[in-house]
Amino acid sequence: MKNRIIGGKDRSDYRSMSTRELIEEAVYRPNIELCIVLGERLEEYRHRMEGMRLDMAAERAGWEG
């Protein structure tokens, strides 16, 4: 059985929300589950940005994959 606070959301609920919705939720209802999901989302974006940086560096160097 899952323990839930009435009206609260769990990590799965937060993972299905858009980034804009997560930010709105963080402003008005911060909690640990939301913090974990925001951290996951930031890590995902950081990983994407690193990939883009590497792609650009390879393009500048004339590397063809």
mmCIF file of N, CA, C and O in Angstrom:
data_model
loop_
_atom_site.group_PDB
_atom_site.id
_atom_site.type_symbol
_atom_site.label_atom_id
_atom_site.label_comp_id
_atom_site.label_asym_id
_atom_site.label_seq_id
_atom_site.Cartn_x
_atom_site.Cartn_y
_atom_site.Cartn_z
ATOM 1 N N MET A 1 0.841 -1.183 0.000
ATOM 2 C CA MET A 1 0.000 0.000 0.000
ATOM 3 C C MET A 1 0.883 1.243 0.000
ATOM 4 O O MET A 1 1.852 1.338 0.733
ATOM 5 N N LYS A 2 0.500 2.198 -0.800
ATOM 6 C CA LYS A 2 1.289 3.416 -0.945
ATOM 7 C C LYS A 2 0.797 4.474 0.038
ATOM 8 O O LYS A 2 -0.385 4.722 0.148
ATOM 9 N N ASN A 3 1.727 5.086 0.786
ATOM 10 C CA ASN A 3 1.362 6.191 1.668
ATOM 11 C C ASN A 3 1.320 7.468 0.853
ATOM 12 O O ASN A 3 2.285 7.809 0.196
ATOM 13 N N ARG A 4 0.205 8.158 0.911
ATOM 14 C CA ARG A 4 0.063 9.409 0.184
ATOM 15 C C ARG A 4 -0.610 10.444 1.057
ATOM 16 O O ARG A 4 -1.499 10.130 1.816
ATOM 17 N N ILE A 5 -0.173 11.652 0.881
ATOM 18 C CA ILE A 5 -0.817 12.771 1.547
ATOM 19 C C ILE A 5 -2.008 13.157 0.688
ATOM 20 O O ILE A 5 -1.921 13.196 -0.542
ATOM 21 N N ILE A 6 -3.125 13.420 1.299
ATOM 22 C CA ILE A 6 -4.311 13.811 0.544
ATOM 23 C C ILE A 6 -3.995 15.057 -0.264
ATOM 24 O O ILE A 6 -3.515 16.055 0.261
ATOM 25 N N GLY A 7 -4.279 14.977 -1.542
ATOM 26 C CA GLY A 7 -3.999 16.110 -2.420
ATOM 27 C C GLY A 7 -2.552 16.183 -2.864
ATOM 28 O O GLY A 7 -2.203 17.009 -3.685
ATOM 29 N N GLY A 8 -1.689 15.309 -2.334
ATOM 30 C CA GLY A 8 -0.282 15.322 -2.702
ATOM 31 C C GLY A 8 -0.021 14.519 -3.962
ATOM 32 O O GLY A 8 -0.857 13.755 -4.414
ATOM 33 N N LYS A 9 1.135 14.709 -4.518
ATOM 34 C CA LYS A 9 1.535 13.978 -5.715
ATOM 35 C C LYS A 9 2.750 13.135 -5.381
ATOM 36 O O LYS A 9 3.543 13.470 -4.512
ATOM 37 N N ASP A 10 2.881 12.022 -6.108
ATOM 38 C CA ASP A 10 4.093 11.231 -5.924
ATOM 39 C C ASP A 10 5.046 11.491 -7.089
ATOM 40 O O ASP A 10 4.747 12.258 -7.999
ATOM 41 N N ARG A 11 6.202 10.859 -7.047
ATOM 42 C CA ARG A 11 7.239 11.112 -8.041
ATOM 43 C C ARG A 11 6.756 10.836 -9.461
ATOM 44 O O ARG A 11 7.081 11.547 -10.399
ATOM 45 N N SER A 12 5.968 9.786 -9.633
ATOM 46 C CA SER A 12 5.444 9.457 -10.966
ATOM 47 C C SER A 12 4.557 10.574 -11.498
ATOM 48 O O SER A 12 4.601 10.896 -12.692
ATOM 49 N N ASP A 13 3.743 11.135 -10.622
ATOM 50 C CA ASP A 13 2.886 12.260 -11.032
ATOM 51 C C ASP A 13 3.743 13.426 -11.507
ATOM 52 O O ASP A 13 3.478 14.020 -12.553
ATOM 53 N N TYR A 14 4.778 13.743 -10.738
ATOM 54 C CA TYR A 14 5.645 14.867 -11.094
ATOM 55 C C TYR A 14 6.407 14.596 -12.394
ATOM 56 O O TYR A 14 6.593 15.493 -13.206
ATOM 57 N N ARG A 15 6.849 13.350 -12.596
ATOM 58 C CA ARG A 15 7.596 13.030 -13.816
ATOM 59 C C ARG A 15 6.753 13.222 -15.074
ATOM 60 O O ARG A 15 7.295 13.470 -16.143
ATOM 61 N N SER A 16 5.451 13.110 -14.944
ATOM 62 C CA SER A 16 4.579 13.257 -16.115
ATOM 63 C C SER A 16 4.229 14.721 -16.410
ATOM 64 O O SER A 16 3.612 15.017 -17.430
ATOM 65 N N MET A 17 4.643 15.629 -15.551
ATOM 66 C CA MET A 17 4.322 17.048 -15.714
ATOM 67 C C MET A 17 5.350 17.753 -16.596
ATOM 68 O O MET A 17 6.502 17.335 -16.669
ATOM 69 N N SER A 18 4.914 18.821 -17.239
ATOM 70 C CA SER A 18 5.840 19.633 -18.037
ATOM 71 C C SER A 18 6.762 20.399 -17.088
ATOM 72 O O SER A 18 6.484 20.545 -15.897
ATOM 73 N N THR A 19 7.862 20.888 -17.633
ATOM 74 C CA THR A 19 8.805 21.657 -16.829
ATOM 75 C C THR A 19 8.128 22.902 -16.270
ATOM 76 O O THR A 19 8.331 23.260 -15.106
ATOM 77 N N ARG A 20 7.318 23.561 -17.070
ATOM 78 C CA ARG A 20 6.599 24.753 -16.612
ATOM 79 C C ARG A 20 5.695 24.415 -15.416
ATOM 80 O O ARG A 20 5.641 25.148 -14.431
ATOM 81 N N GLU A 21 5.007 23.275 -15.496
ATOM 82 C CA GLU A 21 4.136 22.853 -14.386
ATOM 83 C C GLU A 21 4.948 22.539 -13.133
ATOM 84 O O GLU A 21 4.530 22.856 -12.018
ATOM 85 N N LEU A 22 6.108 21.917 -13.322
ATOM 86 C CA LEU A 22 6.972 21.612 -12.172
ATOM 87 C C LEU A 22 7.433 22.882 -11.474
ATOM 88 O O LEU A 22 7.457 22.955 -10.242
ATOM 89 N N ILE A 23 7.805 23.875 -12.256
ATOM 90 C CA ILE A 23 8.256 25.145 -11.670
ATOM 91 C C ILE A 23 7.111 25.793 -10.892
ATOM 92 O O ILE A 23 7.307 26.269 -9.771
ATOM 93 N N GLU A 24 5.929 25.796 -11.469
ATOM 94 C CA GLU A 24 4.755 26.355 -10.793
ATOM 95 C C GLU A 24 4.488 25.619 -9.485
ATOM 96 O O GLU A 24 4.230 26.228 -8.445
ATOM 97 N N GLU A 25 4.583 24.301 -9.527
ATOM 98 C CA GLU A 25 4.379 23.486 -8.324
ATOM 99 C C GLU A 25 5.433 23.815 -7.265
ATOM 100 O O GLU A 25 5.135 23.903 -6.080
ATOM 101 N N ALA A 26 6.679 24.014 -7.704
ATOM 102 C CA ALA A 26 7.768 24.309 -6.766
ATOM 103 C C ALA A 26 7.558 25.640 -6.060
ATOM 104 O O ALA A 26 7.932 25.794 -4.897
ATOM 105 N N VAL A 27 6.960 26.596 -6.751
ATOM 106 C CA VAL A 27 6.722 27.910 -6.158
ATOM 107 C C VAL A 27 5.687 27.812 -5.034
ATOM 108 O O VAL A 27 5.868 28.393 -3.961
ATOM 109 N N TYR A 28 4.626 27.041 -5.269
ATOM 110 C CA TYR A 28 3.509 27.031 -4.323
ATOM 111 C C TYR A 28 3.448 25.818 -3.405
ATOM 112 O O TYR A 28 2.860 25.892 -2.335
ATOM 113 N N ARG A 29 4.035 24.690 -3.823
ATOM 114 C CA ARG A 29 3.939 23.479 -3.005
ATOM 115 C C ARG A 29 5.242 22.678 -3.023
ATOM 116 O O ARG A 29 5.260 21.534 -3.475
ATOM 117 N N PRO A 30 6.341 23.245 -2.557
ATOM 118 C CA PRO A 30 7.611 22.502 -2.594
ATOM 119 C C PRO A 30 7.575 21.291 -1.661
ATOM 120 O O PRO A 30 6.949 21.328 -0.599
ATOM 121 N N ASN A 31 8.214 20.212 -2.090
ATOM 122 C CA ASN A 31 8.335 19.020 -1.251
ATOM 123 C C ASN A 31 9.489 18.171 -1.775
ATOM 124 O O ASN A 31 10.034 18.433 -2.841
ATOM 125 N N ILE A 32 9.868 17.147 -1.034
ATOM 126 C CA ILE A 32 11.044 16.352 -1.364
ATOM 127 C C ILE A 32 10.876 15.598 -2.676
ATOM 128 O O ILE A 32 11.809 15.504 -3.471
ATOM 129 N N GLU A 33 9.701 15.041 -2.944
ATOM 130 C CA GLU A 33 9.485 14.310 -4.193
ATOM 131 C C GLU A 33 9.641 15.240 -5.391
ATOM 132 O O GLU A 33 10.246 14.871 -6.403
ATOM 133 N N LEU A 34 9.124 16.437 -5.272
ATOM 134 C CA LEU A 34 9.251 17.425 -6.334
ATOM 135 C C LEU A 34 10.719 17.799 -6.535
ATOM 136 O O LEU A 34 11.188 17.902 -7.668
ATOM 137 N N CYS A 35 11.465 17.951 -5.458
ATOM 138 C CA CYS A 35 12.897 18.276 -5.556
ATOM 139 C C CYS A 35 13.658 17.173 -6.287
ATOM 140 O O CYS A 35 14.518 17.462 -7.127
ATOM 141 N N ILE A 36 13.332 15.930 -6.009
ATOM 142 C CA ILE A 36 14.001 14.809 -6.670
ATOM 143 C C ILE A 36 13.727 14.846 -8.173
ATOM 144 O O ILE A 36 14.636 14.705 -8.997
ATOM 145 N N VAL A 37 12.469 15.065 -8.554
ATOM 146 C CA VAL A 37 12.105 15.097 -9.969
ATOM 147 C C VAL A 37 12.731 16.300 -10.667
ATOM 148 O O VAL A 37 13.210 16.188 -11.805
ATOM 149 N N LEU A 38 12.776 17.438 -10.014
ATOM 150 C CA LEU A 38 13.432 18.608 -10.608
ATOM 151 C C LEU A 38 14.921 18.332 -10.827
ATOM 152 O O LEU A 38 15.475 18.707 -11.858
ATOM 153 N N GLY A 39 15.555 17.667 -9.878
ATOM 154 C CA GLY A 39 16.958 17.291 -10.044
ATOM 155 C C GLY A 39 17.151 16.349 -11.219
ATOM 156 O O GLY A 39 18.099 16.496 -12.001
ATOM 157 N N GLU A 40 16.254 15.374 -11.377
ATOM 158 C CA GLU A 40 16.322 14.465 -12.519
ATOM 159 C C GLU A 40 16.163 15.230 -13.833
ATOM 160 O O GLU A 40 16.886 14.986 -14.798
ATOM 161 N N ARG A 41 15.222 16.170 -13.860
ATOM 162 C CA ARG A 41 14.965 16.948 -15.069
ATOM 163 C C ARG A 41 16.185 17.812 -15.412
ATOM 164 O O ARG A 41 16.586 17.897 -16.569
ATOM 165 N N LEU A 42 16.785 18.426 -14.407
ATOM 166 C CA LEU A 42 17.992 19.226 -14.651
ATOM 167 C C LEU A 42 19.137 18.373 -15.183
ATOM 168 O O LEU A 42 19.861 18.790 -16.089
ATOM 169 N N GLU A 43 19.299 17.186 -14.638
ATOM 170 C CA GLU A 43 20.350 16.284 -15.099
ATOM 171 C C GLU A 43 20.101 15.883 -16.547
ATOM 172 O O GLU A 43 21.036 15.809 -17.352
ATOM 173 N N GLU A 44 18.847 15.624 -16.890
ATOM 174 C CA GLU A 44 18.489 15.295 -18.273
ATOM 175 C C GLU A 44 18.865 16.440 -19.217
ATOM 176 O O GLU A 44 19.464 16.225 -20.276
ATOM 177 N N TYR A 45 18.526 17.670 -18.836
ATOM 178 C CA TYR A 45 18.859 18.833 -19.659
ATOM 179 C C TYR A 45 20.370 19.051 -19.746
ATOM 180 O O TYR A 45 20.896 19.382 -20.791
ATOM 181 N N ARG A 46 21.065 18.837 -18.645
ATOM 182 C CA ARG A 46 22.519 18.981 -18.647
ATOM 183 C C ARG A 46 23.143 17.973 -19.603
ATOM 184 O O ARG A 46 24.043 18.299 -20.391
ATOM 185 N N HIS A 47 22.639 16.743 -19.578
ATOM 186 C CA HIS A 47 23.148 15.693 -20.454
ATOM 187 C C HIS A 47 22.906 16.056 -21.924
ATOM 188 O O HIS A 47 23.788 15.887 -22.766
ATOM 189 N N ARG A 48 21.723 16.576 -22.231
ATOM 190 C CA ARG A 48 21.416 16.998 -23.605
ATOM 191 C C ARG A 48 22.342 18.125 -24.054
ATOM 192 O O ARG A 48 22.828 18.131 -25.187
ATOM 193 N N MET A 49 22.557 19.089 -23.172
ATOM 194 C CA MET A 49 23.420 20.227 -23.512
ATOM 195 C C MET A 49 24.853 19.766 -23.758
ATOM 196 O O MET A 49 25.526 20.245 -24.660
ATOM 197 N N GLU A 50 25.326 18.828 -22.953
ATOM 198 C CA GLU A 50 26.686 18.299 -23.138
ATOM 199 C C GLU A 50 26.784 17.606 -24.490
ATOM 200 O O GLU A 50 27.776 17.766 -25.207
ATOM 201 N N GLY A 51 25.769 16.839 -24.865
ATOM 202 C CA GLY A 51 25.751 16.183 -26.165
ATOM 203 C C GLY A 51 25.776 17.187 -27.300
ATOM 204 O O GLY A 51 26.495 17.008 -28.303
ATOM 205 N N MET A 52 25.016 18.265 -27.154
ATOM 206 C CA MET A 52 25.004 19.310 -28.172
ATOM 207 C C MET A 52 26.368 19.978 -28.278
ATOM 208 O O MET A 52 26.843 20.268 -29.373
ATOM 209 N N ARG A 53 27.012 20.204 -27.142
ATOM 210 C CA ARG A 53 28.335 20.829 -27.136
ATOM 211 C C ARG A 53 29.340 19.945 -27.868
ATOM 212 O O ARG A 53 30.128 20.418 -28.690
ATOM 213 N N LEU A 54 29.279 18.638 -27.600
ATOM 214 C CA LEU A 54 30.203 17.712 -28.256
ATOM 215 C C LEU A 54 29.930 17.637 -29.759
ATOM 216 O O LEU A 54 30.867 17.562 -30.562
ATOM 217 N N ASP A 55 28.660 17.651 -30.145
ATOM 218 C CA ASP A 55 28.307 17.646 -31.568
ATOM 219 C C ASP A 55 28.860 18.880 -32.265
ATOM 220 O O ASP A 55 29.398 18.790 -33.375
ATOM 221 N N MET A 56 28.742 20.029 -31.633
ATOM 222 C CA MET A 56 29.243 21.265 -32.229
ATOM 223 C C MET A 56 30.762 21.238 -32.341
ATOM 224 O O MET A 56 31.326 21.671 -33.348
ATOM 225 N N ALA A 57 31.428 20.719 -31.322
ATOM 226 C CA ALA A 57 32.894 20.638 -31.357
ATOM 227 C C ALA A 57 33.342 19.706 -32.477
ATOM 228 O O ALA A 57 34.303 20.001 -33.198
ATOM 229 N N ALA A 58 32.651 18.595 -32.657
ATOM 230 C CA ALA A 58 33.000 17.654 -33.715
ATOM 231 C C ALA A 58 32.759 18.284 -35.085
ATOM 232 O O ALA A 58 33.557 18.107 -36.008
ATOM 233 N N GLU A 59 31.667 19.017 -35.208
ATOM 234 C CA GLU A 59 31.362 19.686 -36.473
ATOM 235 C C GLU A 59 32.446 20.708 -36.820
ATOM 236 O O GLU A 59 32.899 20.787 -37.961
ATOM 237 N N ARG A 60 32.861 21.480 -35.815
ATOM 238 C CA ARG A 60 33.918 22.484 -36.032
ATOM 239 C C ARG A 60 35.235 21.823 -36.439
ATOM 240 O O ARG A 60 35.999 22.374 -37.228
ATOM 241 N N ALA A 61 35.486 20.637 -35.900
ATOM 242 C CA ALA A 61 36.738 19.931 -36.197
ATOM 243 C C ALA A 61 36.661 19.192 -37.534
ATOM 244 O O ALA A 61 37.657 18.613 -37.975
ATOM 245 N N GLY A 62 35.490 19.187 -38.151
ATOM 246 C CA GLY A 62 35.340 18.531 -39.428
ATOM 247 C C GLY A 62 35.160 17.032 -39.342
ATOM 248 O O GLY A 62 35.315 16.305 -40.315
ATOM 249 N N TRP A 63 34.802 16.545 -38.149
ATOM 250 C CA TRP A 63 34.612 15.114 -37.958
ATOM 251 C C TRP A 63 33.272 14.690 -38.528
ATOM 252 O O TRP A 63 32.256 15.326 -38.300
ATOM 253 N N GLU A 64 33.266 13.605 -39.263
ATOM 254 C CA GLU A 64 32.027 13.071 -39.814
ATOM 255 C C GLU A 64 31.781 11.721 -39.183
ATOM 256 O O GLU A 64 32.604 10.830 -39.271
ATOM 257 N N GLY A 65 30.627 11.580 -38.508
ATOM 258 C CA GLY A 65 30.290 10.345 -37.807
ATOM 259 C C GLY A 65 29.826 9.332 -38.738
ATOM 260 O O GLY A 65 29.766 8.246 -38.826
#
